[in-house]
């Protein structure tokens, strides 16, 4: 047999052994699409896998296709322990003098140019030769067009568990199930067949169970050039009805002669054949766009392309940053920093002031200040707005500010530069800049050059590692001593807390349906990690909601329809002033968070200890913890931190402004 995919080359490396444990890499698992029958996992298996096939003593994994070397038109395909044997049907639309005979080992001839119905097919592109028969497919390879009639493989699942998706040739199984091995027997459509026993799934297919594999021969229906309304069933395949052959066709009131072609869209073209109209359609390959790109169909083109869009930088929670190039990092400094600026032409700058909010290690955004063309716009807490130092009512529009208004509990600022700012008045900030600013920016939001690896470049041009985020971030510190809300910054430490608590509060982010199944478009793992950090030292008890809001916002920006997640998670808008007891009370009966009873004090403990004793114990515990943290911090600072980073610089040593 001539195999297109060998058994060993397609079998991926699923796991490795480390410290006695199996380490799995899900990215290396084989595809289980269309598979109804899955092999049951074992303790040393990482991946779910379709049941293999055995043909003439040779094993083939599910998805393998091969042909008979003595008869290249006879093809085989294995799908979940079922092998489908068919005879390939060839199709050509070009004249005989343009045909190239099939090469040795190939079945079908090819046309010498990649053209169908007057429309050119690009190299490597696939086209459906007839929209009335989506199994009739052509492909351009080496500037030659080859067309074949595909035969759908026999599926394991019952017909009631099959679905034909729009614009596809073959149905798919709608569910999957695991099975226990049945040596020498075949499992098919929920029935068991013994070795060498034959059966008929339908009137076009004959199957025989051999060595646990169902070997099925299926008839390939002929290629018809008449439209469906002129067809009738003849056994298991349709055939054309006898009708008068005409020399012209009429489409949308226009008359076309036999063999005349025309385009009805960039993707679809038609041909008049004996009075009938046959249209072909280009098939666009799947395209996945990178960050700051979106899928659009250019005018006059058939297939969508990735088009560069505006850059987006997001700041949320106990500050977590997502740069213009998609770098995620966290930094808990409580001073004023240059967030983003045009470092080439100095057209604008944005400064971010963080507030420690009485915590030891955490901080949140407090104010955002935008400077451009002599104008200073200050966005503060509770949606307060100042322009050049004066409180300003909204909406506002004047000069370089094209629109400044309050929309959906947030402030939206738009400028004539194409620079837009969204601020929720509490701790969520998003900056959008047009692509014309690419490779011109600097600050905590990165340099916007399309590369993630150099987004932690400090003011002096040094690119820092993830372990040195504090060095990078502090290089963009601006302002004097009064710009910091803490006297001494624990710049290298991150807040930590009990894993059980953070897992419980952040659990809703793992609920796919809660955020409109957005996880298929945006992986929530970075937002989950951010959420766990925010829960640790939260003065309001509701800091987990910051990550929920940021994830939902990003999902909506990607076009995902997000349900009302705030109501079901008890996350209100605005500044949350709740203590932990109130938070637990409001969340403990919410099924999305699970069991939160471990956060409450046992009843017998509350009864046996007076409030004074409990408060005294907490003060001693807090004092001891603070003392231990001071020692650890001092030891780290003495070893690793330059002295010039420990104290805020005086006004005369402030780095010069960028414009």
XYZ file of C-alpha atoms in Angstrom:
659
model
C 0.000 0.000 0.000
C 1.039 3.560 -0.628
C 0.380 5.447 2.619
C -0.090 9.202 2.772
C 0.526 9.149 6.532
C 2.612 6.486 8.191
C 1.533 5.044 11.517
C 4.689 5.925 13.403
C 5.189 9.399 11.911
C 1.688 10.468 12.911
C 1.802 9.098 16.461
C 2.808 12.103 18.611
C 4.906 12.147 21.719
C 2.264 12.430 24.422
C 4.179 12.393 27.673
C 7.491 12.223 29.450
C 8.484 10.834 32.838
C 9.809 13.284 35.432
C 10.334 12.487 39.140
C 8.137 9.430 38.775
C 5.186 11.393 37.408
C 3.796 11.480 33.884
C 4.097 14.978 32.424
C 1.583 15.607 29.634
C 1.772 17.994 26.716
C -1.785 18.427 25.394
C -0.496 20.320 22.351
C 1.102 17.076 21.132
C -2.120 15.053 21.335
C -3.652 13.764 18.076
C -6.894 15.233 16.790
C -10.076 13.452 17.860
C -12.407 15.423 15.571
C -15.227 13.316 14.084
C -14.249 10.425 16.371
C -17.093 8.604 18.100
C -15.107 5.788 19.673
C -12.284 6.832 22.025
C -9.824 4.489 23.664
C -10.169 4.551 27.442
C -7.375 6.484 29.186
C -4.964 4.649 31.456
C -2.737 5.884 34.280
C 0.245 6.299 31.928
C -1.696 7.882 29.034
C -2.093 11.637 28.582
C -4.248 11.927 25.487
C -7.708 10.861 24.444
C -7.234 8.903 21.220
C -9.406 7.453 18.490
C -9.329 3.683 18.134
C -6.798 2.622 15.510
C -7.411 0.398 12.455
C -5.644 -2.760 11.301
C -5.590 -3.641 7.592
C -3.725 -6.690 6.288
C -1.748 -6.813 9.509
C -0.602 -3.166 9.301
C -1.806 -0.670 11.973
C -3.105 2.774 10.947
C -4.078 5.587 13.310
C -7.422 7.304 12.910
C -7.278 9.907 10.127
C -4.785 7.985 7.973
C -5.415 7.881 4.197
C -3.637 5.707 1.632
C -4.071 4.222 -1.827
C -3.434 0.859 -3.493
C -0.117 0.999 -5.443
C -1.541 -1.326 -8.095
C -4.728 0.720 -8.436
C -4.154 4.359 -7.344
C -7.855 5.143 -7.812
C -8.688 2.718 -4.984
C -8.344 4.669 -1.729
C -8.669 3.855 1.965
C -9.334 5.981 5.042
C -9.330 4.992 8.726
C -11.688 6.813 11.124
C -12.130 5.328 14.594
C -11.591 1.586 13.875
C -13.518 1.776 10.565
C -11.730 1.618 7.187
C -13.634 2.961 4.189
C -12.572 1.609 0.775
C -13.736 3.608 -2.274
C -12.972 4.118 -5.949
C -11.986 7.729 -6.696
C -13.967 9.557 -9.420
C -12.058 12.086 -11.548
C -13.486 15.301 -12.988
C -12.169 17.782 -15.567
C -13.542 20.969 -17.071
C -10.753 21.762 -19.497
C -10.472 20.600 -23.124
C -8.633 17.364 -23.997
C -5.680 19.269 -25.472
C -5.141 20.929 -22.074
C -5.195 17.691 -20.078
C -2.067 16.135 -18.563
C -2.144 12.388 -18.025
C -1.806 11.174 -14.431
C 1.709 10.392 -13.238
C 2.622 6.855 -12.082
C 0.901 6.196 -8.756
C -1.713 8.910 -9.357
C -5.325 8.412 -10.363
C -6.614 11.562 -12.050
C -5.420 13.766 -14.928
C -4.864 17.472 -14.399
C -5.701 20.637 -16.302
C -2.670 22.635 -17.410
C -3.924 25.888 -15.900
C -5.567 26.625 -12.544
C -8.741 28.066 -13.975
C -12.349 27.017 -13.384
C -15.454 28.697 -14.799
C -13.244 31.543 -16.006
C -11.932 32.194 -12.486
C -8.280 31.656 -11.522
C -7.435 29.495 -8.510
C -4.358 30.495 -6.515
C -1.528 28.046 -5.841
C -2.488 25.684 -3.020
C -6.080 26.932 -2.908
C -9.053 24.561 -2.924
C -12.300 25.178 -4.778
C -15.657 23.396 -4.713
C -16.308 22.603 -8.382
C -20.080 22.564 -7.878
C -21.954 24.225 -5.033
C -24.667 21.593 -5.575
C -22.130 18.832 -4.824
C -19.626 19.942 -2.182
C -17.812 16.611 -2.408
C -16.551 17.591 -5.877
C -13.311 19.395 -4.998
C -10.432 20.847 -7.051
C -7.001 22.014 -5.941
C -4.272 23.999 -7.683
C -0.845 22.375 -7.313
C 2.171 23.272 -9.435
C 0.024 25.527 -11.654
C -2.194 22.558 -12.536
C -5.769 21.900 -11.415
C -6.806 18.441 -10.194
C -10.479 17.659 -9.461
C -11.826 14.550 -7.686
C -15.115 13.381 -6.218
C -14.665 12.684 -2.512
C -16.501 9.818 -0.834
C -17.503 10.334 2.772
C -15.963 7.860 5.222
C -18.204 5.454 7.096
C -18.732 6.802 10.641
C -18.933 4.751 13.834
C -21.766 6.792 15.318
C -25.460 6.048 14.613
C -27.175 8.203 11.986
C -29.054 9.995 14.797
C -25.690 11.176 16.142
C -24.461 12.572 12.807
C -24.757 16.145 11.575
C -23.943 17.726 8.216
C -22.651 21.273 8.758
C -23.407 23.971 6.159
C -21.024 24.135 3.187
C -19.375 20.819 4.084
C -19.238 17.583 2.097
C -19.476 14.953 4.832
C -21.389 14.632 8.123
C -19.638 14.542 11.505
C -20.295 12.664 14.736
C -21.891 14.953 17.310
C -20.656 13.117 20.403
C -17.857 10.908 21.702
C -17.707 7.934 24.027
C -15.033 5.745 25.563
C -14.987 1.985 25.101
C -13.438 -1.063 26.676
C -11.303 -3.171 24.278
C -13.140 -6.097 22.694
C -10.434 -8.446 21.293
C -11.461 -9.972 17.961
C -14.784 -8.123 17.864
C -16.015 -4.928 16.183
C -18.079 -2.234 17.848
C -20.200 -0.360 15.298
C -23.263 1.896 15.768
C -23.667 0.633 19.354
C -23.664 -2.993 18.157
C -21.061 -5.736 18.531
C -20.043 -7.865 15.516
C -17.883 -10.999 15.694
C -14.848 -11.575 13.492
C -15.596 -12.238 9.771
C -19.240 -11.263 10.211
C -20.641 -8.944 7.511
C -23.166 -6.111 7.919
C -24.641 -3.218 5.881
C -24.750 0.281 7.481
C -26.676 1.524 4.401
C -27.575 0.316 0.937
C -24.374 1.753 -0.575
C -21.991 0.138 1.937
C -20.900 -3.428 2.737
C -18.778 -4.035 5.847
C -16.940 -7.005 7.356
C -15.388 -7.270 10.817
C -11.720 -8.326 10.577
C -9.321 -8.312 13.569
C -11.415 -5.716 15.445
C -11.590 -3.356 12.436
C -14.674 -2.789 10.323
C -13.606 -2.957 6.640
C -16.287 -1.133 4.618
C -16.597 -0.848 0.841
C -18.638 2.175 -0.177
C -19.756 3.087 -3.686
C -18.692 6.484 -5.018
C -21.654 8.165 -6.680
C -21.152 9.470 -10.236
C -20.445 13.127 -10.974
C -23.588 14.832 -12.267
C -23.729 18.030 -14.278
C -27.443 18.616 -13.792
C -28.889 20.717 -10.981
C -30.624 18.978 -8.032
C -34.127 19.714 -9.350
C -33.341 17.511 -12.382
C -32.064 14.559 -10.315
C -33.709 11.399 -8.963
C -32.456 8.533 -6.796
C -31.287 5.408 -8.571
C -30.506 2.860 -5.889
C -28.073 4.518 -3.473
C -26.995 7.341 -5.826
C -28.834 10.101 -7.718
C -28.965 10.271 -11.530
C -29.936 12.992 -14.006
C -33.450 12.911 -15.419
C -33.771 12.871 -19.194
C -34.575 16.397 -20.284
C -34.333 18.602 -23.304
C -30.775 19.851 -23.868
C -30.760 23.568 -24.411
C -28.019 25.796 -25.755
C -28.486 28.718 -23.380
C -29.069 29.585 -19.704
C -30.831 32.498 -18.023
C -29.446 33.915 -14.776
C -30.977 37.017 -13.124
C -32.597 37.958 -16.408
C -29.407 37.663 -18.457
C -28.910 35.002 -21.159
C -25.675 32.948 -21.397
C -24.695 30.468 -24.094
C -23.451 26.912 -23.417
C -19.906 26.872 -21.913
C -20.078 30.623 -21.281
C -18.817 31.616 -17.811
C -19.417 34.585 -15.504
C -18.578 35.741 -11.982
C -21.286 36.429 -9.433
C -18.867 37.300 -6.570
C -15.115 37.252 -5.870
C -15.578 33.712 -4.491
C -18.128 32.264 -6.887
C -18.236 31.779 -10.683
C -20.687 29.912 -12.939
C -20.826 28.077 -16.268
C -23.758 27.351 -18.571
C -23.901 23.603 -19.354
C -26.708 22.371 -21.652
C -29.238 24.796 -20.220
C -28.197 24.107 -16.624
C -26.076 26.399 -14.456
C -23.126 24.992 -12.509
C -21.331 27.282 -10.055
C -18.000 26.772 -8.317
C -16.885 28.375 -5.052
C -13.424 29.092 -3.631
C -12.696 27.574 -0.218
C -10.797 29.924 2.071
C -8.126 28.389 4.317
C -8.444 28.959 8.079
C -6.528 32.059 9.167
C -5.547 32.971 12.716
C -4.590 36.598 13.220
C -1.976 37.758 15.696
C -2.403 40.470 18.295
C -3.480 43.878 16.939
C -4.818 42.250 13.781
C -8.373 41.467 12.751
C -9.876 39.303 10.039
C -11.371 41.346 7.186
C -12.262 40.720 3.549
C -10.617 43.411 1.353
C -12.729 44.895 -1.422
C -12.732 42.673 -4.501
C -11.104 39.746 -2.647
C -12.643 36.363 -1.881
C -10.895 35.294 1.321
C -10.444 37.245 4.573
C -7.005 38.527 5.486
C -5.376 39.702 8.701
C -5.446 43.506 8.680
C -3.398 45.530 11.138
C -5.540 47.343 13.712
C -4.975 49.822 16.502
C -2.740 48.866 19.444
C -4.362 48.293 22.837
C -2.783 48.510 26.304
C -4.802 47.458 29.341
C -4.229 48.089 33.063
C -6.459 46.484 35.696
C -6.589 45.215 39.261
C -3.538 45.139 41.529
C -1.860 46.548 38.625
C -1.661 43.987 35.879
C -0.485 45.240 32.524
C -1.092 43.943 29.024
C 1.156 45.894 26.677
C 0.435 47.005 23.119
C 2.312 43.913 21.914
C 0.487 41.512 24.270
C 2.999 41.126 27.105
C 1.368 40.322 30.452
C 3.079 41.363 33.690
C 2.240 42.643 37.191
C 3.832 45.473 39.155
C 2.650 46.742 42.551
C 4.543 50.049 42.736
C 2.600 52.861 44.428
C 4.114 55.918 42.691
C 3.589 57.879 39.466
C 4.825 56.311 36.228
C 5.041 57.081 32.538
C 2.468 54.682 31.143
C 2.742 55.465 27.417
C 4.241 58.270 25.350
C 5.300 59.156 21.832
C 9.055 59.051 22.357
C 9.887 60.037 18.790
C 7.731 63.062 17.971
C 6.471 63.803 21.532
C 2.856 64.271 20.464
C 1.405 62.906 23.727
C 2.205 61.318 27.087
C 0.078 59.436 29.611
C 1.008 59.167 33.275
C -0.446 56.695 35.744
C -0.548 57.287 39.510
C -0.939 54.187 41.667
C -2.251 54.137 45.244
C -1.265 51.556 47.871
C -4.708 51.906 49.567
C -3.271 51.143 53.054
C -1.781 47.808 51.926
C 1.808 46.653 52.379
C 2.513 45.278 48.910
C -0.466 45.908 46.656
C -1.604 48.976 44.724
C -4.306 50.103 42.313
C -4.638 52.783 39.667
C -5.700 56.120 41.171
C -5.489 58.764 38.448
C -4.619 58.950 34.743
C -3.174 62.101 33.199
C -3.040 62.703 29.446
C -0.922 65.531 28.022
C -1.094 66.571 24.383
C -0.750 69.870 22.511
C -0.698 72.011 25.631
C -3.738 70.286 27.116
C -3.757 68.272 30.353
C -6.685 65.934 30.998
C -6.862 64.313 34.442
C -9.144 61.302 34.983
C -9.650 60.541 38.665
C -11.564 58.303 41.030
C -15.377 58.245 40.906
C -15.244 59.385 37.246
C -14.041 62.900 38.099
C -12.521 64.841 35.192
C -10.245 67.882 35.236
C -8.933 69.756 32.199
C -5.933 72.012 32.822
C -6.659 71.788 36.551
C -10.344 72.762 36.435
C -13.227 70.382 37.167
C -15.071 69.775 33.905
C -18.651 68.553 33.421
C -19.347 65.952 30.730
C -19.841 65.640 27.817
C -16.943 67.771 26.580
C -15.585 68.409 23.098
C -13.079 71.104 22.204
C -9.846 71.395 20.247
C -7.749 68.242 20.193
C -10.342 66.425 22.349
C -12.990 65.301 19.872
C -15.206 63.614 22.465
C -15.127 63.146 26.235
C -18.206 61.550 27.736
C -19.504 58.986 30.196
C -20.726 55.719 28.637
C -21.728 52.525 30.485
C -20.161 53.481 33.839
C -16.880 54.483 32.179
C -15.275 57.616 30.777
C -14.492 57.482 27.056
C -11.906 59.976 25.776
C -11.253 60.376 22.044
C -8.699 62.677 20.434
C -7.952 63.914 16.935
C -4.683 61.916 17.045
C -6.702 58.692 17.010
C -5.639 58.115 20.630
C -8.527 56.848 22.793
C -8.695 56.258 26.562
C -11.278 54.300 28.560
C -11.330 54.673 32.375
C -13.871 53.160 34.792
C -13.104 55.606 37.612
C -11.726 52.885 39.833
C -8.997 50.571 38.495
C -9.614 49.615 34.850
C -7.825 51.550 32.118
C -7.478 50.894 28.406
C -5.463 52.908 25.894
C -5.923 52.539 22.136
C -3.460 54.054 19.662
C -3.580 53.909 15.843
C -1.060 51.714 14.027
C 0.745 54.872 12.834
C 2.337 54.979 16.320
C 4.043 51.629 15.816
C 7.718 51.667 16.900
C 7.309 55.193 18.341
C 6.140 54.498 21.909
C 7.739 53.881 25.296
C 6.677 53.439 28.929
C 4.986 50.722 30.965
C 2.793 49.809 27.960
C 5.873 48.817 25.927
C 7.344 50.008 22.645
C 4.567 48.758 20.283
C 6.880 47.188 17.711
C 4.987 43.917 17.261
C 7.441 41.944 19.425
C 6.616 40.672 22.916
C 10.170 39.766 23.903
C 11.453 43.345 24.305
C 8.444 44.956 26.005
C 10.287 45.165 29.348
C 12.813 47.678 27.992
C 13.681 50.288 30.592
C 14.305 54.001 30.095
C 18.053 53.380 29.626
C 17.409 50.845 26.821
C 18.071 47.654 28.828
C 15.689 44.758 28.140
C 14.844 43.076 31.459
C 13.637 39.560 32.246
C 10.309 38.671 33.861
C 12.100 38.375 37.196
C 13.212 42.027 36.918
C 9.879 43.678 36.181
C 10.445 46.047 39.140
C 13.698 47.329 37.574
C 11.933 47.974 34.276
C 8.898 49.627 35.872
C 10.841 51.838 38.293
C 12.910 53.217 35.435
C 9.685 54.860 34.184
C 8.940 56.489 37.555
C 8.221 60.235 37.328
C 7.416 62.950 39.855
C 8.910 63.810 43.233
C 8.680 62.163 46.698
C 5.006 63.106 47.119
C 4.021 61.003 44.117
C 4.448 57.774 46.149
C 1.803 56.620 48.629
C 4.284 54.394 50.513
C 7.511 55.638 52.006
C 9.425 52.442 51.263
C 8.573 50.288 48.285
C 8.795 46.491 48.540
C 9.536 46.545 44.849
C 10.556 42.926 44.289
C 7.943 41.090 46.364
C 4.536 39.989 45.160
C 1.557 39.310 47.419
C 0.873 35.671 48.175
C -2.032 33.980 49.911
C -3.640 30.624 50.529
C -4.308 28.752 47.314
C -7.695 27.479 48.459
C -9.020 30.999 48.923
C -7.733 32.335 45.596
C -8.985 29.265 43.721
C -12.476 29.698 45.164
C -12.794 33.421 44.426
C -11.384 33.076 40.894
C -13.318 29.930 39.979
C -15.923 31.765 37.773
C -13.196 32.576 35.214
C -12.979 28.856 34.488
C -16.698 28.695 33.689
C -16.709 28.934 29.893
C -20.442 29.582 29.460
C -20.369 32.413 32.017
C -18.302 34.535 29.604
C -19.991 33.473 26.373
C -17.546 30.589 25.708
C -14.899 33.251 25.116
C -12.119 30.811 26.035
C -12.169 29.565 22.433
C -11.094 33.074 21.350
C -9.059 34.220 24.371
C -7.279 31.971 26.867
C -8.280 33.141 30.389
C -5.154 31.793 32.127
C -3.463 35.212 32.467
C -6.628 36.689 33.948
C -6.941 33.740 36.352
C -3.368 34.266 37.564
C -4.047 37.990 37.971
C -7.212 37.255 39.919
C -5.379 34.952 42.344
C -2.852 37.690 43.077
C -5.554 40.322 43.649
C -7.397 38.194 46.201
C -4.349 38.016 48.489
C -4.271 41.536 49.921
C -7.671 42.976 49.071
C -8.964 45.905 51.162
C -12.531 45.587 49.812
C -13.065 41.833 49.612
C -14.186 42.062 45.963
C -10.874 42.497 44.128
C -11.439 39.313 42.118
C -14.067 41.229 40.143
C -11.313 43.361 38.543
C -10.028 40.382 36.554
C -13.569 39.329 35.644
C -14.258 42.804 34.236
C -10.983 42.923 32.299
C -11.571 39.485 30.761
C -15.177 40.298 29.813
C -14.085 43.620 28.288
C -11.432 41.941 26.146
C -13.887 39.246 25.041
C -16.385 41.899 23.928
C -13.623 43.693 22.034
C -12.986 40.440 20.158
C -16.648 40.294 19.158
C -17.825 37.731 21.722
C -21.346 38.245 23.074
C -20.766 38.105 26.852
C -23.827 37.418 29.082
C -24.635 39.380 32.264
C -21.728 38.011 34.279
C -21.934 40.719 36.965
C -25.339 39.623 38.233
C -24.471 35.931 38.488
C -21.091 36.599 40.165
C -22.338 39.377 42.514
C -19.791 41.831 41.095
C -21.270 45.360 41.081
C -20.035 48.384 39.170
C -17.892 51.049 40.766
C -15.858 51.199 44.001
C -16.621 48.281 46.291
C -16.560 49.116 49.985
C -17.264 45.789 51.630
C -15.505 43.902 54.383
C -14.641 40.223 54.049
C -17.575 39.088 56.212
C -20.045 40.886 53.941
C -18.305 39.462 50.874
C -18.512 35.878 52.138
C -22.159 36.375 53.065
C -23.013 37.551 49.539
C -21.023 34.836 47.770
C -21.308 31.707 49.926
C -24.545 30.534 48.292
C -23.366 31.336 44.763
C -22.759 28.054 42.854
C -20.067 29.632 40.650
C -17.716 30.079 43.640
C -18.236 26.699 45.254
C -17.905 26.103 48.990
C -16.587 29.186 50.869
C -17.366 27.906 54.371
C -13.652 27.400 55.066
C -13.274 31.204 55.259
C -15.704 31.495 58.193
C -14.656 31.031 61.816
C -16.148 27.922 63.495
C -19.049 28.656 65.887
C -17.386 27.047 68.930
C -14.312 29.213 68.358
C -16.355 32.417 68.358
C -18.194 31.365 71.536
C -15.114 30.313 73.508
C -12.968 33.350 72.743
C -13.844 36.905 73.643
C -13.563 39.636 71.067
C -10.715 41.363 72.978
C -8.616 38.221 73.124
C -9.201 37.536 69.446
C -8.253 41.080 68.464
C -5.130 40.932 70.636
C -4.096 37.670 69.009
C -4.621 39.149 65.538
C -2.541 42.232 66.421
C 0.314 40.092 67.683
C 0.120 37.883 64.619
C 0.058 40.873 62.283
C 2.957 42.531 64.120
C 5.058 39.348 63.927
C 4.247 38.923 60.220
C 5.150 42.559 59.553
C 8.436 42.113 61.449
C 9.298 38.975 59.423
C 8.451 40.707 56.159
C 10.656 43.686 57.097
C 13.613 41.381 57.744
C 13.120 39.521 54.465
C 12.681 42.760 52.584
C 15.738 44.400 54.151
C 17.874 41.354 53.405
C 16.745 41.298 49.762
C 17.273 45.035 49.338
C 20.774 44.953 50.818
C 21.780 42.164 48.456
C 20.110 43.097 45.179
C 18.640 46.599 45.023
C 20.674 49.680 44.086
C 20.340 52.404 46.705
C 19.222 55.018 44.183
C 16.003 53.052 43.639
C 14.964 52.934 47.301
C 14.129 56.611 47.875
C 12.033 58.754 45.576
C 14.143 61.245 43.673
C 13.945 64.906 44.582
C 12.259 67.260 42.115
C 15.530 68.531 40.677
C 16.503 64.940 39.780
C 13.233 64.037 38.075
C 13.835 62.636 34.578
C 13.193 65.306 31.945
C 9.715 65.204 30.357
C 9.335 63.672 26.920
C 7.743 66.754 25.429
